[in-house]
Coordinates of C-alpha atoms in Angstrom, one line a residue:
Chain A
X791 CA 116.9 114.8 56.2
X792 CA 117.9 111.8 53.8
X793 CA 121.4 111.8 55.1
X794 CA 120.5 111.5 59.0
X795 CA 118.3 108.9 58.0
X796 CA 121.4 107.3 56.3
X797 CA 124.0 107.7 58.8
X798 CA 121.2 106.2 61.5
X799 CA 120.7 102.7 59.7
X800 CA 124.9 102.7 58.8
X801 CA 125.2 103.2 62.4
X802 CA 122.6 100.8 63.2
X803 CA 124.1 98.0 61.1
X804 CA 127.2 98.5 62.0
X805 CA 125.7 98.2 66.0
X806 CA 124.4 94.5 65.7
X807 CA 127.1 93.5 63.7
X808 CA 129.4 94.2 66.0
X809 CA 127.3 92.9 69.1
X810 CA 127.1 89.7 67.0
X811 CA 130.6 89.1 66.2
X812 CA 131.9 89.7 69.7
X813 CA 129.9 86.7 70.9
X814 CA 130.5 82.6 70.3
X815 CA 129.7 81.5 73.6
X816 CA 131.6 81.8 77.9
X817 CA 134.5 80.4 78.3
X818 CA 134.9 77.5 81.2
X819 CA 137.9 76.7 82.9
X820 CA 138.6 73.7 81.4
X821 CA 138.8 74.8 78.1
X822 CA 141.2 74.3 76.2
X823 CA 142.4 77.3 75.4
X824 CA 143.4 77.4 79.9
X825 CA 144.0 73.9 79.9
X826 CA 147.0 74.5 77.2
X827 CA 148.4 78.2 79.9
X828 CA 147.9 77.2 83.1
X829 CA 149.6 80.1 84.3
X830 CA 146.8 82.2 82.4
X831 CA 144.3 80.4 83.5
X832 CA 145.5 80.8 87.2
X833 CA 145.4 84.3 86.8
X834 CA 142.0 84.4 84.8
X835 CA 140.2 82.4 86.8
X836 CA 141.8 81.5 90.7
X837 CA 144.1 84.9 91.4
X838 CA 141.8 87.1 93.5
X839 CA 143.8 90.4 91.7
X840 CA 143.2 89.5 88.3
X841 CA 140.4 87.1 88.5
X842 CA 138.0 89.6 89.7
X843 CA 139.3 92.3 87.2
X844 CA 136.4 94.7 85.6
X845 CA 137.8 93.6 82.2
X846 CA 140.1 91.0 81.6
X847 CA 141.0 89.8 77.7
X848 CA 143.5 87.3 76.3
X849 CA 145.2 87.3 72.6
X850 CA 146.7 84.7 71.3
X851 CA 148.3 84.3 67.4
X852 CA 145.7 82.6 65.1
X853 CA 145.1 80.9 63.2
X854 CA 145.2 77.9 65.7
X855 CA 148.8 76.2 65.6
X856 CA 150.4 79.2 65.8
X857 CA 148.9 79.4 69.2
X858 CA 152.0 79.1 71.3
X859 CA 152.2 81.9 73.2
X860 CA 149.4 84.2 74.4
X861 CA 148.8 87.6 76.4
X862 CA 146.9 88.5 78.9
X863 CA 145.4 91.7 80.3
X864 CA 143.6 93.0 83.9
X865 CA 141.9 96.1 84.4
X866 CA 139.9 97.1 87.7
X867 CA 138.8 99.9 86.0
X868 CA 141.5 102.3 85.1
X869 CA 141.7 101.4 81.2
X870 CA 138.8 101.5 79.3
X871 CA 138.0 97.7 77.7
X872 CA 139.6 99.2 74.8
X873 CA 142.3 99.9 75.7
X874 CA 142.8 97.1 77.7
X875 CA 141.9 95.1 74.3
X876 CA 144.9 96.9 72.8
X877 CA 147.4 96.1 76.0
X878 CA 146.7 92.3 75.5
X879 CA 147.0 92.8 71.6
X880 CA 149.9 94.6 71.9
X881 CA 151.9 92.3 74.4
X882 CA 150.7 89.5 72.5
X883 CA 152.3 90.7 69.1
X884 CA 155.6 92.0 70.9
X885 CA 156.2 88.4 72.6
X886 CA 156.1 87.4 69.0
X887 CA 158.1 89.7 67.5
X888 CA 161.1 89.1 70.3
X889 CA 160.9 85.4 69.4
X890 CA 161.8 86.1 66.1
X891 CA 160.7 84.7 62.3
X892 CA 158.3 82.0 62.1
X893 CA 158.9 81.2 58.2
X894 CA 160.8 78.5 58.8
X895 CA 158.0 76.8 60.9
X896 CA 155.0 77.9 59.3
X897 CA 153.8 78.7 56.0
X898 CA 150.7 80.3 57.1
X899 CA 150.8 84.2 58.4
X900 CA 150.4 84.2 62.5
X901 CA 148.8 87.3 63.8
X902 CA 148.3 87.8 67.2
X903 CA 144.0 88.6 67.8
X904 CA 142.1 88.9 70.7
X905 CA 139.9 85.7 71.3
X906 CA 138.6 86.0 75.1
X907 CA 136.5 89.2 76.5
X908 CA 135.6 88.9 80.2
X909 CA 134.9 85.3 79.6
X910 CA 133.6 85.4 76.8
X911 CA 134.9 83.8 73.2
X912 CA 134.9 86.4 70.4
X913 CA 136.4 84.6 67.7
X914 CA 133.8 81.3 66.4
X915 CA 135.2 78.4 69.0
X916 CA 135.9 75.9 65.7
X917 CA 138.5 78.4 65.0
X918 CA 139.8 78.0 68.4
X919 CA 142.5 76.2 69.5
X920 CA 141.2 72.4 70.5
X921 CA 145.1 70.9 72.0
X922 CA 148.4 73.3 72.0
X923 CA 150.2 73.6 68.7
X924 CA 154.0 74.8 68.8
X925 CA 156.6 75.1 66.1
X926 CA 159.2 72.7 66.2
X927 CA 162.5 72.0 65.8
X928 CA 164.4 68.2 65.7
X929 CA 168.0 68.4 65.4
X930 CA 170.0 64.9 64.2
X931 CA 173.0 64.5 63.5
X932 CA 173.9 61.3 61.5
X933 CA 177.2 58.9 62.1
X934 CA 179.1 60.8 60.0
X935 CA 178.8 63.9 61.5
X936 CA 176.0 65.5 59.6
X937 CA 173.2 67.7 60.8
X938 CA 170.0 67.5 59.8
X939 CA 167.7 70.6 61.1
X940 CA 164.2 70.1 60.6
X941 CA 161.2 72.7 61.2
X942 CA 157.6 72.4 61.0
X943 CA 155.1 72.1 63.5
X944 CA 154.1 70.1 66.4
X945 CA 150.2 68.8 67.9
X946 CA 149.7 67.1 71.3
X947 CA 147.4 66.9 73.9
X948 CA 146.9 70.1 75.6
X949 CA 146.9 68.3 79.5
X950 CA 151.6 67.4 79.1
X951 CA 152.3 66.4 82.7
X952 CA 149.1 65.7 84.2
X953 CA 148.0 63.1 81.2
X954 CA 149.9 60.1 82.0
X955 CA 151.1 60.1 78.6
X956 CA 150.5 62.1 76.1
X957 CA 151.1 61.4 71.6
X958 CA 151.7 64.0 69.2
X959 CA 152.7 65.1 66.0
X960 CA 154.6 66.5 63.6
X961 CA 153.9 68.3 60.5
X962 CA 156.2 69.7 57.7
X963 CA 155.3 73.5 57.0
X964 CA 153.5 72.0 53.6
X965 CA 151.6 70.7 56.3
X966 CA 152.5 66.9 55.7
X967 CA 152.7 64.8 58.8
X968 CA 155.7 63.3 58.8
X969 CA 155.9 62.1 62.4
X970 CA 154.7 61.2 65.2
X971 CA 155.2 60.2 69.1
X972 CA 154.7 59.6 72.7
X973 CA 155.4 61.7 75.7
X974 CA 155.3 60.0 79.1
X975 CA 155.5 62.2 82.0
X976 CA 157.1 60.7 85.2
X977 CA 156.9 64.3 87.1
X978 CA 155.3 67.7 86.6
X979 CA 157.6 68.4 84.0
X980 CA 159.5 65.9 82.6
X981 CA 159.7 62.4 81.2
X982 CA 160.3 60.2 78.0
X983 CA 159.7 60.8 75.2
X984 CA 159.5 58.7 71.3
X985 CA 159.5 59.6 67.9
X986 CA 158.9 58.0 64.7
X987 CA 158.9 59.5 61.7
X988 CA 158.5 58.3 57.8
X989 CA 156.8 55.5 58.3
X990 CA 159.7 54.3 61.1
X991 CA 162.6 55.2 59.1
X992 CA 163.3 57.5 61.1
X993 CA 163.0 58.0 64.9
X994 CA 164.8 58.1 68.5
X995 CA 163.9 58.5 72.1
X996 CA 165.0 59.7 75.1
X997 CA 163.8 62.3 77.9
X998 CA 162.1 65.8 77.8
X999 CA 161.3 68.6 79.8
X1000 CA 159.3 71.4 79.9
X1001 CA 160.4 74.9 81.1
X1002 CA 158.9 77.7 82.0
X1003 CA 159.6 81.1 81.4
X1004 CA 161.9 83.1 79.1
X1005 CA 162.3 83.5 76.2
X1006 CA 159.2 81.1 75.9
X1007 CA 157.7 77.9 77.4
X1008 CA 158.9 74.7 75.6
X1009 CA 159.8 71.3 76.0
X1010 CA 163.3 70.4 75.0
X1011 CA 163.7 66.1 74.7
X1012 CA 167.0 64.8 73.7
X1013 CA 167.4 61.3 73.3
X1014 CA 169.2 58.9 70.0
X1015 CA 167.9 57.1 67.6
X1016 CA 168.1 53.6 67.3
X1017 CA 171.7 53.6 66.1
X1018 CA 173.1 55.9 68.9
X1019 CA 173.4 58.8 67.1
X1020 CA 171.4 62.0 69.2
X1021 CA 168.0 63.7 68.0
X1022 CA 167.2 66.8 69.4
X1023 CA 163.6 68.3 69.8
X1024 CA 162.0 71.3 70.7
X1025 CA 158.6 72.2 70.4
X1026 CA 157.6 75.7 70.9
X1027 CA 160.6 78.2 70.0
X1028 CA 160.9 79.2 66.4
X1029 CA 163.5 77.5 64.4
X1030 CA 166.1 80.3 64.4
X1031 CA 165.8 80.3 68.2
X1032 CA 165.3 76.6 68.8
X1033 CA 169.0 75.9 66.8
X1034 CA 170.8 78.9 69.0
X1035 CA 169.9 78.1 72.0
X1036 CA 169.7 74.3 71.4
X1037 CA 170.8 72.9 68.1
X1038 CA 174.9 72.3 69.0
X1039 CA 174.3 68.4 69.2
Chain B
X1342 CA 175.5 29.6 45.2
X1343 CA 172.6 30.7 47.7
X1344 CA 175.2 31.8 50.3
X1345 CA 176.0 34.2 47.2
X1346 CA 172.6 35.4 46.8
X1347 CA 171.7 36.3 50.0
X1348 CA 175.0 38.1 50.1
X1349 CA 174.6 40.1 47.1
X1350 CA 170.7 41.0 48.7
X1351 CA 172.7 42.2 52.1
X1352 CA 175.0 44.3 49.8
X1353 CA 172.3 45.8 47.8
X1354 CA 170.0 46.4 51.1
X1355 CA 172.9 47.7 53.7
X1356 CA 173.6 51.0 51.9
X1357 CA 169.8 52.3 51.5
X1358 CA 169.4 51.4 55.3
X1359 CA 172.3 53.8 56.1
X1360 CA 170.8 56.5 53.9
X1361 CA 167.1 56.1 55.6
X1362 CA 169.5 57.8 58.5
X1363 CA 171.5 60.6 56.7
X1364 CA 171.1 63.7 57.6
X1365 CA 170.6 64.4 54.2
X1366 CA 168.4 61.6 53.6
X1367 CA 165.9 62.3 56.9
X1368 CA 165.7 66.3 55.6
X1369 CA 164.7 64.9 52.4
X1370 CA 162.2 62.5 54.2
X1371 CA 160.6 65.6 56.2
X1372 CA 159.9 68.1 53.0
X1373 CA 158.6 64.9 50.8
X1374 CA 157.5 62.3 53.1
X1375 CA 155.4 61.1 50.2
X1376 CA 158.3 59.8 48.6
X1377 CA 160.0 58.1 51.5
X1378 CA 157.4 56.8 52.8
X1379 CA 157.3 53.7 49.8
X1380 CA 161.0 52.5 49.3
X1381 CA 163.7 54.4 51.2
X1382 CA 163.5 58.1 49.5
X1383 CA 166.8 58.5 46.9
X1384 CA 167.8 55.2 47.8
X1385 CA 168.1 52.6 44.7
X1386 CA 165.2 51.2 44.3
X1387 CA 164.4 48.2 46.7
X1388 CA 164.0 44.8 44.9
X1389 CA 160.6 42.5 44.6
X1390 CA 161.3 40.3 47.7
X1391 CA 162.1 43.7 49.7
X1392 CA 162.6 42.6 53.8
X1393 CA 160.5 44.2 56.2
X1394 CA 161.5 48.1 56.6
X1395 CA 163.9 48.9 58.9
X1396 CA 162.4 49.6 61.7
X1397 CA 160.3 46.6 62.1
X1398 CA 163.4 44.5 61.9
X1399 CA 165.0 43.0 65.1
X1400 CA 167.6 45.9 66.4
X1401 CA 170.9 44.7 67.1
X1402 CA 172.5 44.0 70.4
X1403 CA 174.3 46.9 71.4
X1404 CA 178.1 46.3 70.9
X1405 CA 179.8 47.8 74.1
X1406 CA 182.9 44.8 73.4
X1407 CA 184.7 47.0 71.1
X1408 CA 185.3 49.3 73.0
X1409 CA 185.8 47.7 76.0
X1410 CA 188.6 45.5 74.1
X1411 CA 190.1 48.6 72.0
X1412 CA 193.7 50.1 73.1
X1413 CA 194.7 51.3 76.2
X1414 CA 195.2 54.6 74.9
X1415 CA 191.9 54.7 73.8
X1416 CA 190.7 54.0 77.1
X1417 CA 192.2 56.0 79.0
X1418 CA 191.2 58.8 76.1
X1419 CA 187.8 57.5 77.1
X1420 CA 188.8 58.2 81.0
X1421 CA 190.1 61.9 80.3
X1422 CA 187.2 62.6 78.3
X1423 CA 185.0 61.6 81.4
X1424 CA 187.6 63.3 83.3
X1425 CA 187.3 66.7 81.3
X1426 CA 183.1 66.8 81.4
X1427 CA 183.5 65.9 84.9
X1428 CA 182.0 62.9 85.5
X1429 CA 185.2 61.6 86.9
X1430 CA 187.9 62.0 89.4
X1431 CA 189.6 58.4 89.7
X1432 CA 192.9 57.2 87.8
X1433 CA 193.8 57.6 83.9
X1434 CA 194.4 53.5 84.1
X1435 CA 192.5 52.5 81.1
X1436 CA 190.3 50.4 82.8
X1437 CA 186.7 50.8 81.5
X1438 CA 185.0 48.4 84.1
X1439 CA 186.5 50.1 87.0
X1440 CA 183.3 50.9 89.6
X1441 CA 183.8 54.6 89.3
X1442 CA 184.6 54.3 85.2
X1443 CA 181.2 52.5 85.0
X1444 CA 179.4 55.2 87.1
X1445 CA 181.3 58.2 85.6
X1446 CA 180.2 56.5 82.0
X1447 CA 176.4 55.6 83.7
X1448 CA 176.4 59.7 84.8
X1449 CA 177.2 60.7 81.5
X1450 CA 174.5 58.0 79.5
X1451 CA 172.2 59.9 81.7
X1452 CA 172.6 62.9 81.4
X1453 CA 172.1 62.9 77.7
X1454 CA 168.6 61.5 78.6
X1455 CA 169.9 57.9 77.2
X1456 CA 169.8 53.9 79.3
X1457 CA 172.7 54.6 81.8
X1458 CA 174.3 51.1 81.2
X1459 CA 177.8 51.9 82.1
X1460 CA 179.4 51.1 79.2
X1461 CA 179.8 52.3 75.6
X1462 CA 179.3 51.3 71.8
X1463 CA 181.2 53.1 69.2
X1464 CA 179.3 55.6 68.3
X1465 CA 179.0 56.7 72.0
X1466 CA 182.2 56.5 72.7
X1467 CA 183.0 59.2 69.7
X1468 CA 180.1 61.6 70.7
X1469 CA 181.4 60.8 74.3
X1470 CA 185.5 62.4 73.4
X1471 CA 183.6 64.9 70.7
X1472 CA 182.1 66.8 73.8
X1473 CA 185.1 66.6 75.9
X1474 CA 187.1 68.4 72.9
X1475 CA 184.5 70.7 72.9
X1476 CA 184.3 71.4 76.4
X1477 CA 185.0 75.4 76.7
X1478 CA 187.1 74.7 80.2
X1479 CA 190.0 72.4 80.3
X1480 CA 190.8 70.7 83.4
X1481 CA 194.3 71.8 84.1
X1482 CA 196.0 68.3 85.2
X1483 CA 196.9 68.2 88.7
X1484 CA 200.6 66.7 89.9
X1485 CA 200.3 63.4 89.9
X1486 CA 200.9 62.8 93.7
X1487 CA 197.8 65.2 94.5
X1488 CA 195.4 63.9 92.6
X1489 CA 193.8 61.9 94.7
X1490 CA 193.3 64.0 97.1
X1491 CA 191.0 66.4 94.4
X1492 CA 188.1 67.5 95.8
X1493 CA 184.5 65.9 94.7
X1494 CA 181.8 67.6 92.6
X1495 CA 180.0 67.8 96.0
X1496 CA 182.9 69.7 97.3
X1497 CA 183.4 72.1 94.1
X1498 CA 179.9 72.2 94.5
X1499 CA 179.6 74.1 97.8
X1500 CA 182.6 76.2 97.3
X1501 CA 181.4 77.4 93.9
X1502 CA 177.4 78.6 96.1
X1503 CA 180.0 79.6 98.4
X1504 CA 181.6 81.8 95.9
X1505 CA 178.6 83.4 94.3
X1506 CA 177.1 84.0 98.0
X1507 CA 179.9 85.9 98.5
X1508 CA 179.6 88.3 95.6
X1509 CA 176.2 88.7 96.5
X1510 CA 176.6 89.8 99.6
X1511 CA 179.3 92.2 98.1
X1512 CA 177.1 93.5 95.7
X1513 CA 174.6 94.2 98.6
X1514 CA 174.5 97.2 99.8
X1515 CA 174.8 98.8 96.4
X1516 CA 171.7 97.2 95.7
X1517 CA 169.8 98.0 98.6
X1518 CA 171.0 101.8 98.2
X1519 CA 169.8 101.8 94.7
X1520 CA 166.4 99.9 95.2
X1521 CA 165.9 102.9 98.8
X1522 CA 166.9 105.9 96.9
X1523 CA 164.1 104.6 94.1
X1524 CA 161.4 103.7 96.7
X1525 CA 162.3 107.7 98.2
X1526 CA 161.9 109.3 94.5
X1527 CA 158.4 106.8 94.1
X1528 CA 157.5 107.9 97.5
X1529 CA 158.0 111.2 96.9
X1530 CA 156.0 111.2 93.7
X1531 CA 153.0 110.1 95.5
X1532 CA 153.5 112.6 98.2
X1533 CA 153.7 115.3 95.4
X1534 CA 150.9 113.5 93.6
X1535 CA 152.3 112.5 90.6
X1536 CA 155.4 114.9 90.1
X1537 CA 158.8 114.2 90.7
X1538 CA 161.6 112.3 89.0
X1539 CA 159.9 108.9 89.3
X1540 CA 157.5 109.3 87.0
X1541 CA 159.4 111.6 84.8
X1542 CA 161.9 108.6 84.3
X1543 CA 159.5 105.4 84.8
X1544 CA 156.7 106.9 82.2
X1545 CA 154.4 103.3 82.7
X1546 CA 154.8 104.1 87.0
X1547 CA 153.7 107.2 85.6
X1548 CA 150.6 106.0 84.0
X1549 CA 150.2 103.7 86.5
X1550 CA 149.9 106.0 88.6
X1551 CA 147.3 108.3 86.9
X1552 CA 145.3 105.2 86.6
X1553 CA 144.9 104.2 90.0
X1554 CA 143.9 107.9 91.1
X1555 CA 141.8 108.2 88.4
X1556 CA 140.3 105.1 89.7
X1557 CA 139.7 107.0 93.5
X1558 CA 142.2 104.6 95.1
X1559 CA 144.7 105.7 97.9
X1560 CA 148.1 104.7 98.0
X1561 CA 149.5 102.6 100.9
X1562 CA 152.9 101.1 101.6
X1563 CA 155.8 100.0 98.7
X1564 CA 158.2 97.8 99.2
X1565 CA 160.9 96.6 96.9
X1566 CA 162.5 93.4 96.7
X1567 CA 165.8 93.1 94.7
X1568 CA 165.5 90.8 91.4
X1569 CA 168.5 90.7 89.5
X1570 CA 171.6 93.9 90.6
X1571 CA 175.3 93.9 88.3
X1572 CA 177.2 95.6 86.0
X1573 CA 176.2 96.4 82.3
X1574 CA 177.5 98.2 79.7
X1575 CA 176.1 101.9 80.9
X1576 CA 177.1 101.0 84.5
X1577 CA 175.4 98.5 87.3
X1578 CA 172.2 98.1 86.1
X1579 CA 169.8 96.8 89.2
X1580 CA 165.8 95.3 88.9
X1581 CA 162.9 95.6 91.5
X1582 CA 160.0 94.2 92.1
X1583 CA 158.0 96.7 94.5
X1584 CA 154.7 96.0 96.0
X1585 CA 152.3 98.8 96.0
X1586 CA 149.4 98.7 98.6
X1587 CA 146.3 101.1 97.4
X1588 CA 143.2 101.0 98.5
X1589 CA 139.4 101.9 97.5
X1590 CA 136.7 101.8 100.4
X1591 CA 137.9 99.4 102.5
X1592 CA 139.1 97.0 99.5
X1593 CA 142.7 96.9 99.4
X1594 CA 144.7 95.8 96.8
X1595 CA 148.1 94.3 95.8
X1596 CA 150.1 95.7 93.2
X1597 CA 153.3 95.1 91.3
X1598 CA 155.9 96.9 89.1
X1599 CA 159.2 95.6 87.9
X1600 CA 161.5 98.6 87.9
X1601 CA 164.9 98.1 85.9
X1602 CA 167.4 100.8 85.5
X1603 CA 170.9 101.9 85.1
X1604 CA 172.8 103.5 87.9
X1605 CA 173.2 107.6 87.0
X1606 CA 171.6 110.9 87.6
X1607 CA 168.9 111.1 86.0
X1608 CA 168.6 106.8 86.1
X1609 CA 169.4 105.8 83.0
X1610 CA 167.4 103.1 80.5
X1611 CA 164.8 103.8 82.8
X1612 CA 161.5 101.3 83.1
X1613 CA 158.6 100.0 84.4
X1614 CA 157.2 96.9 83.4
X1615 CA 154.6 94.8 84.6
X1616 CA 155.2 91.6 87.4
X1617 CA 154.4 89.5 85.1
X1618 CA 155.9 90.4 82.2
X1619 CA 159.1 88.1 82.7
X1620 CA 159.6 87.7 79.2
X1621 CA 159.6 91.9 79.1
X1622 CA 162.5 92.5 81.6
X1623 CA 164.6 89.1 80.8
X1624 CA 165.3 91.5 77.0
X1625 CA 165.8 94.3 78.8
X1626 CA 169.0 92.6 80.9
X1627 CA 169.9 91.2 77.5
X1628 CA 170.0 94.2 75.5
X1629 CA 171.7 95.8 78.8
X1630 CA 174.5 93.0 78.5
X1631 CA 174.0 92.8 82.4
X1632 CA 176.3 90.6 84.1
X1633 CA 174.4 89.3 87.2
X1634 CA 176.3 89.7 90.8
X1635 CA 173.0 88.7 92.3
X1636 CA 171.7 85.2 90.5

């Protein structure tokens, strides 16, 4: 009898806790998460095949500075809600793994987490990305031909390509802000950028381009320092992948 | 005496400013910005009467004269580099101020995202020559009398597009046959109510079918759109988007799966993906070392 009562009490406590943990407010189309990932926003809110799904889930790497990719999963009843969550989570983890190690950019552990379930946030809002974040790599070749490879995390306004001008900052893996800059768009996916680091001791300017699709959505910015030396900045790819793709300057 | 003091000050400051731009110094500043922000990182401490930091100094005017007045051999080298990079198709005569050369330099500068001024600073000239030296395909110099008759870049682009179209046309019958064979297997699987090679080979499709069936849907039209085709390490590889029409009551749903496989009997390395999962499909192609004859 006592055992039955204890089990029932544990059940009630667990149900209460899980119910409480699963609701941090209703999501809206204009939330930063959707501004950051417009294709996902389109599927989540607009496209009838997915937006009307019986279960729709979004997973992103957390904490928020890791959220440079996402995975969304939908069902119209074929899968259970739990299966949809597992699908989103495993898809997010797979994408993260495919892009390679993040250790050169982050000192924290980036792990995928389901953050949105059926238009309701299931993590506290203050923990969600409030801006766009991504791993950043800066490649610079000095006038003697020596290369500098800098890796850290970039933070920028979520509306690149829509706002006329977006400011960004770069932090080294220790979390020190080392650079800031501006991206000014000229078209939906391209424009001019400027970068200033260490109180103006190093910087550059040139043009950037937003690339979507495999291996991951990213921004590639190419320019020069004031002395005409080449500078390349990649936001959205881990350091090794960025080096292999754009490091030969 | 005052001039000597000024010269001495510049001699001290010059290396410090240069250090702030060396790759090693930039990396050190990135790792430890606090040590850099105040006085040039690893550089010697600045004297008490330090002038404004580098960034706030007036940038000197770009030096274009040095390259324009360089030796003829150097100027010819620049034209050759532009030619190697497919920016220049004119004579190699050392005239960097000819209309074609200025345009070629401006094109090259534009391609790097810098101001297209049509003239080069010494570092830019060095970068241009280095870039040309790294170019993987070297042009075979045509005989002098035929140089003027070289096709333009636009003609070359057209020729390339024509070659690609020809290559795709040649691949089309095989790609279509592979896709139609898949569609036949998918239809047979649906007709047999979830039995057949399509489900055995494409596990994700079998699950998708079972889920739809469990949801009470019936299956309508099945149509392929070839995404890619070409030789892979294990044989001819195909990736095909397949659109499925499913119905439930009065509702019609259009769904899509991407099928990828290497030809064989049975198909090899067969996988089905969500059509949204572009990254996974591209990774599959990379894993198969697919050399596209389609794109």
